[in-house]
CSV table of C-alpha atoms in Angstrom, one decimal:
chain,number,residue,atom,x,y,z
A,1,MET,CA,82.1,80.6,140.9
A,2,TYR,CA,80.6,83.3,138.7
A,3,THR,CA,79.1,86.4,140.1
A,4,LEU,CA,76.6,88.2,137.8
A,5,HIS,CA,77.0,91.9,137.7
A,6,MET,CA,74.2,93.6,135.9
A,7,GLN,CA,74.2,97.1,134.4
A,8,THR,CA,71.2,98.9,132.9
A,9,LEU,CA,72.0,100.4,129.6
A,10,ASN,CA,69.8,102.8,127.7
A,11,ASN,CA,69.6,104.6,124.4
A,12,LEU,CA,67.6,107.6,125.8
A,13,LYS,CA,69.9,110.2,124.3
A,14,ASP,CA,69.5,108.8,120.7
A,15,LEU,CA,65.8,108.4,121.0
A,16,ARG,CA,65.5,112.0,122.5
A,17,LEU,CA,67.6,113.5,119.7
A,18,ASP,CA,65.6,111.5,117.0
A,19,ARG,CA,62.6,113.4,118.3
A,20,ASP,CA,64.4,116.7,118.5
A,21,ILE,CA,63.8,117.1,122.2
A,22,ASN,CA,66.4,118.7,124.4
A,23,GLN,CA,67.2,117.6,128.0
A,24,SER,CA,65.2,120.4,129.6
A,25,GLU,CA,62.0,119.6,127.6
A,26,MET,CA,62.5,115.9,128.3
A,27,ALA,CA,62.9,116.7,132.0
A,28,ARG,CA,59.7,118.8,132.0
A,29,MET,CA,57.8,116.1,130.2
A,30,CYS,CA,58.8,113.5,132.8
A,31,GLY,CA,58.6,115.7,135.9
A,32,VAL,CA,62.2,115.5,136.9
A,33,SER,CA,65.2,117.8,136.8
A,34,ARG,CA,67.4,118.3,133.7
A,35,GLN,CA,70.3,116.9,135.7
A,36,THR,CA,68.5,113.7,136.3
A,37,ILE,CA,67.9,113.2,132.6
A,38,HIS,CA,71.7,113.9,132.0
A,39,ALA,CA,72.5,111.4,134.8
A,40,ILE,CA,70.3,108.7,133.2
A,41,GLU,CA,71.8,109.3,129.7
A,42,THR,CA,75.4,109.0,131.0
A,43,LEU,CA,74.5,105.9,133.0
A,44,LYS,CA,75.3,107.6,136.3
A,45,TYR,CA,71.8,106.9,137.5
A,46,THR,CA,69.4,104.1,137.0
A,47,PRO,CA,65.8,105.3,137.1
A,48,SER,CA,63.1,103.7,139.2
A,49,VAL,CA,60.5,101.5,137.5
A,50,GLU,CA,58.0,104.4,137.8
A,51,LEU,CA,60.3,106.9,136.0
A,52,ALA,CA,61.3,104.3,133.4
A,53,LEU,CA,57.6,103.8,132.6
A,54,ILE,CA,57.0,107.5,132.4
A,55,ILE,CA,59.9,108.0,130.0
A,56,ALA,CA,58.6,105.1,127.9
A,57,LYS,CA,55.2,106.6,127.8
A,58,GLU,CA,56.5,110.0,126.8
A,59,LEU,CA,58.6,108.5,124.0
A,60,ASN,CA,55.7,106.2,123.0
A,61,LEU,CA,57.9,103.1,123.2
A,62,PRO,CA,57.9,100.0,125.3
A,63,VAL,CA,60.4,100.1,128.2
A,64,ASP,CA,62.6,97.4,126.8
A,65,LYS,CA,63.2,99.4,123.7
A,66,ILE,CA,64.8,102.1,125.9
A,67,PHE,CA,66.4,100.2,128.7
A,68,THR,CA,68.3,96.9,128.4
A,69,LEU,CA,70.1,94.8,131.0
A,70,LYS,CA,73.7,93.9,130.3
A,71,LYS,CA,75.1,91.0,132.2
A,72,GLU,CA,78.8,90.9,133.0
A,73,LYS,CA,80.5,87.7,134.2
A,74,LYS,CA,83.4,88.4,136.6
B,1,MET,CA,49.4,127.4,149.5
B,2,LYS,CA,51.7,130.0,148.0
B,3,ASP,CA,55.3,128.9,147.5
B,4,VAL,CA,57.4,131.1,149.8
B,5,TYR,CA,60.6,129.3,149.3
B,6,PHE,CA,63.6,131.6,148.5
B,7,TYR,CA,65.7,129.8,145.9
B,8,PRO,CA,69.5,130.2,146.2
B,9,THR,CA,70.0,131.8,142.8
B,10,LYS,CA,73.2,133.7,142.3
B,11,ARG,CA,71.4,137.0,142.9
B,12,ASN,CA,69.6,135.8,146.1
B,13,THR,CA,72.8,134.3,147.4
B,14,LEU,CA,74.7,137.6,146.9
B,15,ILE,CA,71.9,139.6,148.5
B,16,GLY,CA,71.8,137.1,151.4
B,17,PHE,CA,75.5,137.3,151.9
B,18,LEU,CA,75.6,141.1,151.9
B,19,VAL,CA,72.6,141.4,154.3
B,20,ALA,CA,74.1,138.8,156.6
B,21,GLN,CA,77.1,141.2,157.1
B,22,LEU,CA,74.8,143.1,159.4
B,23,LEU,CA,74.4,140.1,161.7
B,24,PRO,CA,77.3,140.9,164.0
B,25,LEU,CA,76.0,144.4,164.5
B,26,ILE,CA,72.5,143.1,165.2
B,27,PHE,CA,73.7,140.4,167.6
B,28,LEU,CA,76.5,142.1,169.3
B,29,GLY,CA,75.8,145.8,168.8
B,30,LEU,CA,78.1,148.6,167.9
B,31,GLY,CA,81.2,149.1,170.1
B,32,ASN,CA,81.0,145.5,171.5
B,33,LYS,CA,84.4,144.1,172.3
B,34,TYR,CA,83.7,141.1,170.1
B,35,THR,CA,83.2,143.1,167.0
B,36,ASP,CA,86.8,143.1,166.1
B,37,VAL,CA,88.4,141.6,163.0
B,38,VAL,CA,88.7,138.1,164.4
B,39,GLY,CA,85.1,138.2,165.7
B,40,TRP,CA,83.9,139.4,162.3
B,41,LEU,CA,85.8,136.6,160.5
B,42,GLN,CA,84.1,134.0,162.8
B,43,PHE,CA,80.8,135.5,161.7
B,44,GLU,CA,81.9,135.2,158.1
B,45,LEU,CA,82.5,131.5,158.6
B,46,VAL,CA,79.0,131.0,160.1
B,47,ILE,CA,77.4,133.1,157.2
B,48,MET,CA,79.3,131.1,154.6
B,49,GLY,CA,78.3,127.9,156.3
B,50,CYS,CA,74.6,128.9,156.4
B,51,ILE,CA,74.7,129.8,152.7
B,52,SER,CA,76.2,126.4,151.9
B,53,LEU,CA,73.4,124.7,153.9
B,54,TRP,CA,70.8,126.6,151.9
B,55,GLN,CA,68.9,123.9,149.9
B,56,VAL,CA,68.7,124.4,146.2
B,57,LYS,CA,65.0,123.3,146.2
B,58,PRO,CA,62.4,122.6,148.8
B,59,VAL,CA,62.1,118.9,149.7
B,60,SER,CA,58.7,118.7,148.1
B,61,GLN,CA,60.2,119.6,144.7
B,62,LEU,CA,63.0,117.1,144.7
B,63,ASP,CA,62.8,114.2,142.2
B,64,GLU,CA,63.7,110.6,143.0
B,65,ARG,CA,67.4,110.9,142.2
B,66,GLU,CA,67.7,114.2,144.1
B,67,LYS,CA,65.9,112.6,147.1
B,68,ASN,CA,68.3,109.6,147.0
B,69,ILE,CA,71.4,111.8,147.0
B,70,THR,CA,70.0,114.1,149.7
B,71,LEU,CA,69.1,111.1,151.9
B,72,LYS,CA,72.5,109.5,151.4
B,73,TRP,CA,74.4,112.6,152.5
B,74,LYS,CA,72.0,113.4,155.3
B,75,SER,CA,72.7,109.9,156.7
B,76,CYS,CA,76.4,110.7,156.4
B,77,ILE,CA,75.8,113.8,158.5
B,78,LEU,CA,74.1,111.7,161.1
B,79,ASP,CA,76.8,109.1,161.1
B,80,TYR,CA,79.8,111.4,161.3
B,81,GLY,CA,78.0,114.0,163.4
B,82,SER,CA,76.9,111.6,166.0
B,83,SER,CA,80.4,110.0,166.2
B,84,LEU,CA,81.9,113.4,166.7
B,85,ILE,CA,80.0,113.8,170.0
B,86,LEU,CA,82.6,111.4,171.3
B,87,ILE,CA,85.2,114.1,171.2
B,88,PRO,CA,83.8,116.2,174.1
B,89,ILE,CA,83.0,113.1,176.1
B,90,VAL,CA,86.6,111.9,175.8
B,91,VAL,CA,87.9,115.3,176.6
B,92,LEU,CA,85.6,115.6,179.6
B,93,CYS,CA,86.9,112.2,180.9
B,94,LEU,CA,90.5,113.3,180.6
B,95,ARG,CA,90.1,116.9,181.6
B,96,PRO,CA,86.9,117.3,183.8
B,97,GLU,CA,87.9,120.9,184.6
B,98,ILE,CA,87.4,122.0,181.0
B,99,SER,CA,85.1,125.1,180.6
B,100,GLY,CA,81.6,124.8,179.1
B,101,TRP,CA,82.6,127.2,176.3
B,102,ASN,CA,85.5,125.0,175.2
B,103,LEU,CA,83.4,121.9,175.5
B,104,PHE,CA,80.7,123.5,173.3
B,105,ASN,CA,83.4,124.4,170.7
B,106,LEU,CA,84.7,120.9,170.7
B,107,SER,CA,81.3,119.4,169.9
B,108,ALA,CA,79.5,122.1,167.9
B,109,VAL,CA,82.4,123.2,165.6
B,110,PRO,CA,83.3,119.8,164.2
B,111,VAL,CA,79.6,118.9,163.7
B,112,PHE,CA,79.1,122.2,161.9
B,113,ILE,CA,82.1,121.5,159.7
B,114,VAL,CA,80.6,118.1,158.9
B,115,PHE,CA,77.2,119.7,158.1
B,116,VAL,CA,78.8,122.2,155.7
B,117,ALA,CA,81.1,119.7,154.0
B,118,CYS,CA,78.3,117.1,153.5
B,119,SER,CA,76.0,119.8,152.2
B,120,MET,CA,78.5,121.0,149.7
B,121,LEU,CA,79.2,117.4,148.6
B,122,THR,CA,75.4,116.9,148.2
B,123,LYS,CA,75.2,119.9,145.9
B,124,ARG,CA,78.2,118.7,143.9
B,125,GLU,CA,76.6,115.3,143.4
B,126,LEU,CA,73.3,116.9,142.6
B,127,GLY,CA,75.0,118.8,139.8
B,128,TYR,CA,74.4,122.3,140.9
B,129,TYR,CA,75.4,124.9,143.4
B,130,PHE,CA,72.9,127.6,142.4
B,131,TYR,CA,69.3,127.2,141.5
B,132,GLU,CA,68.8,128.0,137.8
B,133,GLY,CA,65.0,127.6,137.3
């Protein structure tokens, strides 16, 4: 029997650096702390739908261009 | 409403720590028999504990990740803290003649240690010990 383990990946760091925005600015734009942006980029924290939508809005991209779901079979 | 929260920046923490040194004098008075070195050291532990419990931000300013982490560790404090209440109950069953002061120490001190430990772990997981603006 297969159990699906899902992990949310993101390319927030690349997109942020493309736009020449630092973590503090990104945090201020999204209304969260700098540590939260760092945690999202290093995959230590998966943001809520609300925060994901705010990030997408600030980067002017659809959510699925930033966040993707990775399925792992175990 | 004006924000009156005192943030635990390095400067504020140092001032708080130094001012708190006067607490034994305020509570016990000069020349009290408890204001010896050991008594003062006990006060130091309480002062350090209070400083470690000082929240980096007011709850209203925490974002969703910070709220999750804070909630997780607060539930740990409740879990471990409430189970530690069993210690004085067990001691009271075995030694009913125990004094109220010892009973208080057996319940309050472990709960305080859990409070301090969980608060420090919260700050470590949040990613900061001092507020940096």
